[in-house]
């Protein structure tokens, strides 16, 4: 009889322990499947811009439309535009910036944009009064055409202000857009106001740029 009671108690104890064990297991949270969070970056719509390159004869600026990637910050938009200028024309013109040039920084303050270029802008530029003029005003005109509120461009090289781009055209002060360097009227372009007054002359424009007069609009 005593053995039977002990056996019965043992069975009951095992049953109780098994019950507690099963209850404990059921109360444990199941192994949750790890959530994989995929960051979905909203793609910004691209934009069409108007860029100015040198014509095949190297004498004046010609426009070319181009699509650039979408951008949120003004400085990124400006950077994207200039990188397209560096990439060069696609319609038979001549590049205005050495393809090795890098945009180191872009800063915007009111109507002034400061663009800091790498040393290649100077080292690999072919130089010459007209070529330097077309480079400077390709930048200034392209920026003003697409961002009208950016009226002044300050060109820096390796973070420094230079007196000239490569010995001829002064860039020590901010430059304003000057659309007199566009396609001449006899070749199908629209006559600028200066030409109507008989004032437009490449030689005069070069002299003005070299003397620093070209910095005003």
GROMACS .gro file of C-alpha atoms in nm:
model
  217
    1UNK     CA    1   0.000   0.000   0.000
    2UNK     CA    2   0.280   0.238   0.090
    3UNK     CA    3   0.454   0.169  -0.241
    4UNK     CA    4   0.134   0.233  -0.427
    5UNK     CA    5   0.087   0.571  -0.255
    6UNK     CA    6   0.446   0.667  -0.325
    7UNK     CA    7   0.411   0.567  -0.689
    8UNK     CA    8   0.089   0.764  -0.717
    9UNK     CA    9   0.254   1.071  -0.563
   10UNK     CA   10   0.547   1.032  -0.804
   11UNK     CA   11   0.312   1.020  -1.103
   12UNK     CA   12   0.123   1.325  -0.977
   13UNK     CA   13   0.450   1.514  -0.919
   14UNK     CA   14   0.569   1.431  -1.267
   15UNK     CA   15   0.235   1.541  -1.406
   16UNK     CA   16   0.248   1.871  -1.220
   17UNK     CA   17   0.604   1.938  -1.333
   18UNK     CA   18   0.516   1.848  -1.691
   19UNK     CA   19   0.217   2.082  -1.675
   20UNK     CA   20   0.427   2.369  -1.547
   21UNK     CA   21   0.688   2.298  -1.808
   22UNK     CA   22   0.432   2.298  -2.088
   23UNK     CA   23   0.273   2.616  -1.955
   24UNK     CA   24   0.613   2.788  -1.939
   25UNK     CA   25   0.692   2.689  -2.297
   26UNK     CA   26   0.357   2.815  -2.418
   27UNK     CA   27   0.412   3.151  -2.247
   28UNK     CA   28   0.748   3.209  -2.419
   29UNK     CA   29   0.724   3.441  -2.720
   30UNK     CA   30   0.782   3.263  -3.044
   31UNK     CA   31   1.098   3.341  -3.235
   32UNK     CA   32   1.008   3.649  -3.421
   33UNK     CA   33   1.108   3.669  -3.776
   34UNK     CA   34   1.365   3.944  -3.807
   35UNK     CA   35   1.223   4.240  -3.988
   36UNK     CA   36   1.431   4.355  -4.279
   37UNK     CA   37   1.390   4.727  -4.316
   38UNK     CA   38   1.460   4.846  -4.666
   39UNK     CA   39   1.526   5.216  -4.688
   40UNK     CA   40   1.330   5.341  -4.985
   41UNK     CA   41   1.476   5.668  -5.102
   42UNK     CA   42   1.230   5.881  -5.288
   43UNK     CA   43   1.370   5.957  -5.630
   44UNK     CA   44   1.364   6.325  -5.705
   45UNK     CA   45   1.247   6.425  -6.051
   46UNK     CA   46   1.522   6.532  -6.291
   47UNK     CA   47   1.531   6.873  -6.449
   48UNK     CA   48   1.622   7.017  -6.785
   49UNK     CA   49   1.894   7.280  -6.788
   50UNK     CA   50   2.041   7.506  -7.054
   51UNK     CA   51   2.421   7.498  -7.074
   52UNK     CA   52   2.664   7.708  -7.273
   53UNK     CA   53   2.958   7.554  -7.457
   54UNK     CA   54   3.198   7.696  -7.713
   55UNK     CA   55   3.100   7.666  -8.079
   56UNK     CA   56   3.317   7.446  -8.307
   57UNK     CA   57   3.515   7.749  -8.424
   58UNK     CA   58   3.598   7.845  -8.066
   59UNK     CA   59   3.467   8.201  -8.114
   60UNK     CA   60   3.146   8.225  -7.909
   61UNK     CA   61   2.906   8.039  -7.681
   62UNK     CA   62   2.624   7.818  -7.801
   63UNK     CA   63   2.338   7.677  -7.591
   64UNK     CA   64   2.268   7.309  -7.537
   65UNK     CA   65   1.987   7.155  -7.337
   66UNK     CA   66   2.070   6.876  -7.096
   67UNK     CA   67   1.888   6.672  -6.832
   68UNK     CA   68   2.045   6.651  -6.489
   69UNK     CA   69   1.957   6.433  -6.191
   70UNK     CA   70   1.703   6.555  -5.941
   71UNK     CA   71   1.834   6.750  -5.645
   72UNK     CA   72   1.695   6.888  -5.322
   73UNK     CA   73   1.960   7.133  -5.204
   74UNK     CA   74   2.045   7.438  -5.414
   75UNK     CA   75   2.416   7.362  -5.384
   76UNK     CA   76   2.362   7.009  -5.517
   77UNK     CA   77   2.166   7.148  -5.813
   78UNK     CA   78   2.448   7.389  -5.895
   79UNK     CA   79   2.706   7.111  -5.857
   80UNK     CA   80   2.509   6.887  -6.093
   81UNK     CA   81   2.489   7.163  -6.354
   82UNK     CA   82   2.862   7.233  -6.341
   83UNK     CA   83   2.945   6.864  -6.362
   84UNK     CA   84   2.750   6.853  -6.687
   85UNK     CA   85   2.958   7.144  -6.815
   86UNK     CA   86   3.270   6.948  -6.723
   87UNK     CA   87   3.133   6.643  -6.906
   88UNK     CA   88   3.137   6.850  -7.224
   89UNK     CA   89   2.899   6.909  -7.514
   90UNK     CA   90   2.709   6.641  -7.705
   91UNK     CA   91   2.620   6.842  -8.012
   92UNK     CA   92   2.954   6.918  -8.172
   93UNK     CA   93   3.071   7.210  -7.961
   94UNK     CA   94   3.393   7.249  -7.763
   95UNK     CA   95   3.424   7.186  -7.390
   96UNK     CA   96   3.477   7.493  -7.174
   97UNK     CA   97   3.630   7.312  -6.876
   98UNK     CA   98   3.900   7.043  -6.864
   99UNK     CA   99   3.730   6.706  -6.817
  100UNK     CA  100   3.962   6.628  -6.523
  101UNK     CA  101   3.829   6.927  -6.327
  102UNK     CA  102   3.655   6.848  -5.997
  103UNK     CA  103   3.402   7.059  -5.809
  104UNK     CA  104   3.539   7.073  -5.455
  105UNK     CA  105   3.270   7.285  -5.296
  106UNK     CA  106   2.967   7.500  -5.372
  107UNK     CA  107   2.852   7.778  -5.142
  108UNK     CA  108   2.552   8.004  -5.190
  109UNK     CA  109   2.495   8.333  -5.012
  110UNK     CA  110   2.203   8.548  -5.130
  111UNK     CA  111   2.265   8.607  -5.503
  112UNK     CA  112   2.629   8.499  -5.489
  113UNK     CA  113   2.749   8.146  -5.563
  114UNK     CA  114   3.106   8.046  -5.483
  115UNK     CA  115   3.237   7.747  -5.672
  116UNK     CA  116   3.566   7.593  -5.565
  117UNK     CA  117   3.739   7.399  -5.843
  118UNK     CA  118   4.032   7.162  -5.830
  119UNK     CA  119   4.370   7.267  -5.964
  120UNK     CA  120   4.303   7.096  -6.298
  121UNK     CA  121   4.084   7.390  -6.399
  122UNK     CA  122   4.400   7.599  -6.431
  123UNK     CA  123   4.670   7.341  -6.501
  124UNK     CA  124   4.490   7.178  -6.794
  125UNK     CA  125   4.319   7.487  -6.935
  126UNK     CA  126   4.456   7.585  -7.279
  127UNK     CA  127   4.467   7.954  -7.182
  128UNK     CA  128   4.435   8.255  -7.410
  129UNK     CA  129   4.217   8.563  -7.366
  130UNK     CA  130   3.913   8.449  -7.563
  131UNK     CA  131   3.924   8.089  -7.441
  132UNK     CA  132   3.939   8.206  -7.079
  133UNK     CA  133   3.652   8.448  -7.139
  134UNK     CA  134   3.435   8.173  -7.283
  135UNK     CA  135   3.510   7.949  -6.987
  136UNK     CA  136   3.421   8.216  -6.732
  137UNK     CA  137   3.104   8.328  -6.907
  138UNK     CA  138   2.996   7.974  -6.988
  139UNK     CA  139   2.986   7.919  -6.612
  140UNK     CA  140   2.829   8.254  -6.524
  141UNK     CA  141   2.570   8.242  -6.803
  142UNK     CA  142   2.474   7.877  -6.745
  143UNK     CA  143   2.420   7.942  -6.374
  144UNK     CA  144   2.221   8.261  -6.426
  145UNK     CA  145   2.012   8.105  -6.703
  146UNK     CA  146   1.897   7.819  -6.482
  147UNK     CA  147   1.907   7.993  -6.143
  148UNK     CA  148   1.814   8.357  -6.219
  149UNK     CA  149   1.850   8.456  -5.854
  150UNK     CA  150   2.220   8.364  -5.867
  151UNK     CA  151   2.354   8.682  -6.026
  152UNK     CA  152   2.719   8.662  -5.917
  153UNK     CA  153   2.977   8.388  -5.954
  154UNK     CA  154   3.300   8.374  -5.756
  155UNK     CA  155   3.547   8.124  -5.897
  156UNK     CA  156   3.792   7.968  -5.651
  157UNK     CA  157   4.076   7.725  -5.723
  158UNK     CA  158   4.178   7.492  -5.441
  159UNK     CA  159   3.996   7.723  -5.200
  160UNK     CA  160   4.190   8.031  -5.311
  161UNK     CA  161   4.094   8.343  -5.504
  162UNK     CA  162   4.314   8.392  -5.811
  163UNK     CA  163   4.370   8.720  -5.988
  164UNK     CA  164   4.320   8.562  -6.331
  165UNK     CA  165   4.207   8.229  -6.465
  166UNK     CA  166   4.529   8.165  -6.655
  167UNK     CA  167   4.700   8.497  -6.703
  168UNK     CA  168   4.434   8.693  -6.891
  169UNK     CA  169   4.077   8.708  -6.758
  170UNK     CA  170   4.038   8.843  -6.407
  171UNK     CA  171   3.844   8.630  -6.160
  172UNK     CA  172   3.949   8.800  -5.835
  173UNK     CA  173   3.602   8.954  -5.807
  174UNK     CA  174   3.256   8.800  -5.860
  175UNK     CA  175   3.153   8.776  -6.225
  176UNK     CA  176   2.808   8.857  -6.362
  177UNK     CA  177   2.649   8.682  -6.659
  178UNK     CA  178   2.722   8.843  -6.996
  179UNK     CA  179   2.518   8.710  -7.286
  180UNK     CA  180   2.708   8.919  -7.540
  181UNK     CA  181   2.931   8.615  -7.586
  182UNK     CA  182   2.646   8.425  -7.750
  183UNK     CA  183   2.609   8.331  -8.114
  184UNK     CA  184   2.664   8.636  -8.336
  185UNK     CA  185   2.355   8.773  -8.519
  186UNK     CA  186   2.494   8.714  -8.869
  187UNK     CA  187   2.505   8.340  -8.792
  188UNK     CA  188   2.145   8.323  -8.680
  189UNK     CA  189   2.172   8.440  -8.323
  190UNK     CA  190   1.967   8.713  -8.166
  191UNK     CA  191   2.143   9.049  -8.169
  192UNK     CA  192   2.233   9.161  -7.817
  193UNK     CA  193   2.165   9.515  -7.705
  194UNK     CA  194   2.532   9.607  -7.722
  195UNK     CA  195   2.552   9.503  -8.087
  196UNK     CA  196   2.253   9.719  -8.177
  197UNK     CA  197   2.442  10.016  -8.040
  198UNK     CA  198   2.754   9.925  -8.233
  199UNK     CA  199   2.941   9.854  -7.910
  200UNK     CA  200   2.990   9.479  -7.934
  201UNK     CA  201   3.347   9.376  -8.013
  202UNK     CA  202   3.531   9.062  -7.905
  203UNK     CA  203   3.849   9.266  -7.875
  204UNK     CA  204   3.673   9.518  -7.652
  205UNK     CA  205   3.520   9.242  -7.441
  206UNK     CA  206   3.863   9.088  -7.394
  207UNK     CA  207   4.014   9.421  -7.297
  208UNK     CA  208   3.732   9.485  -7.050
  209UNK     CA  209   3.775   9.140  -6.895
  210UNK     CA  210   4.151   9.179  -6.863
  211UNK     CA  211   4.109   9.520  -6.698
  212UNK     CA  212   3.839   9.396  -6.464
  213UNK     CA  213   3.552   9.588  -6.624
  214UNK     CA  214   3.387   9.265  -6.729
  215UNK     CA  215   3.280   9.194  -6.374
  216UNK     CA  216   2.977   9.420  -6.395
  217UNK     CA  217   2.664   9.326  -6.581
   0.00000   0.00000   0.00000
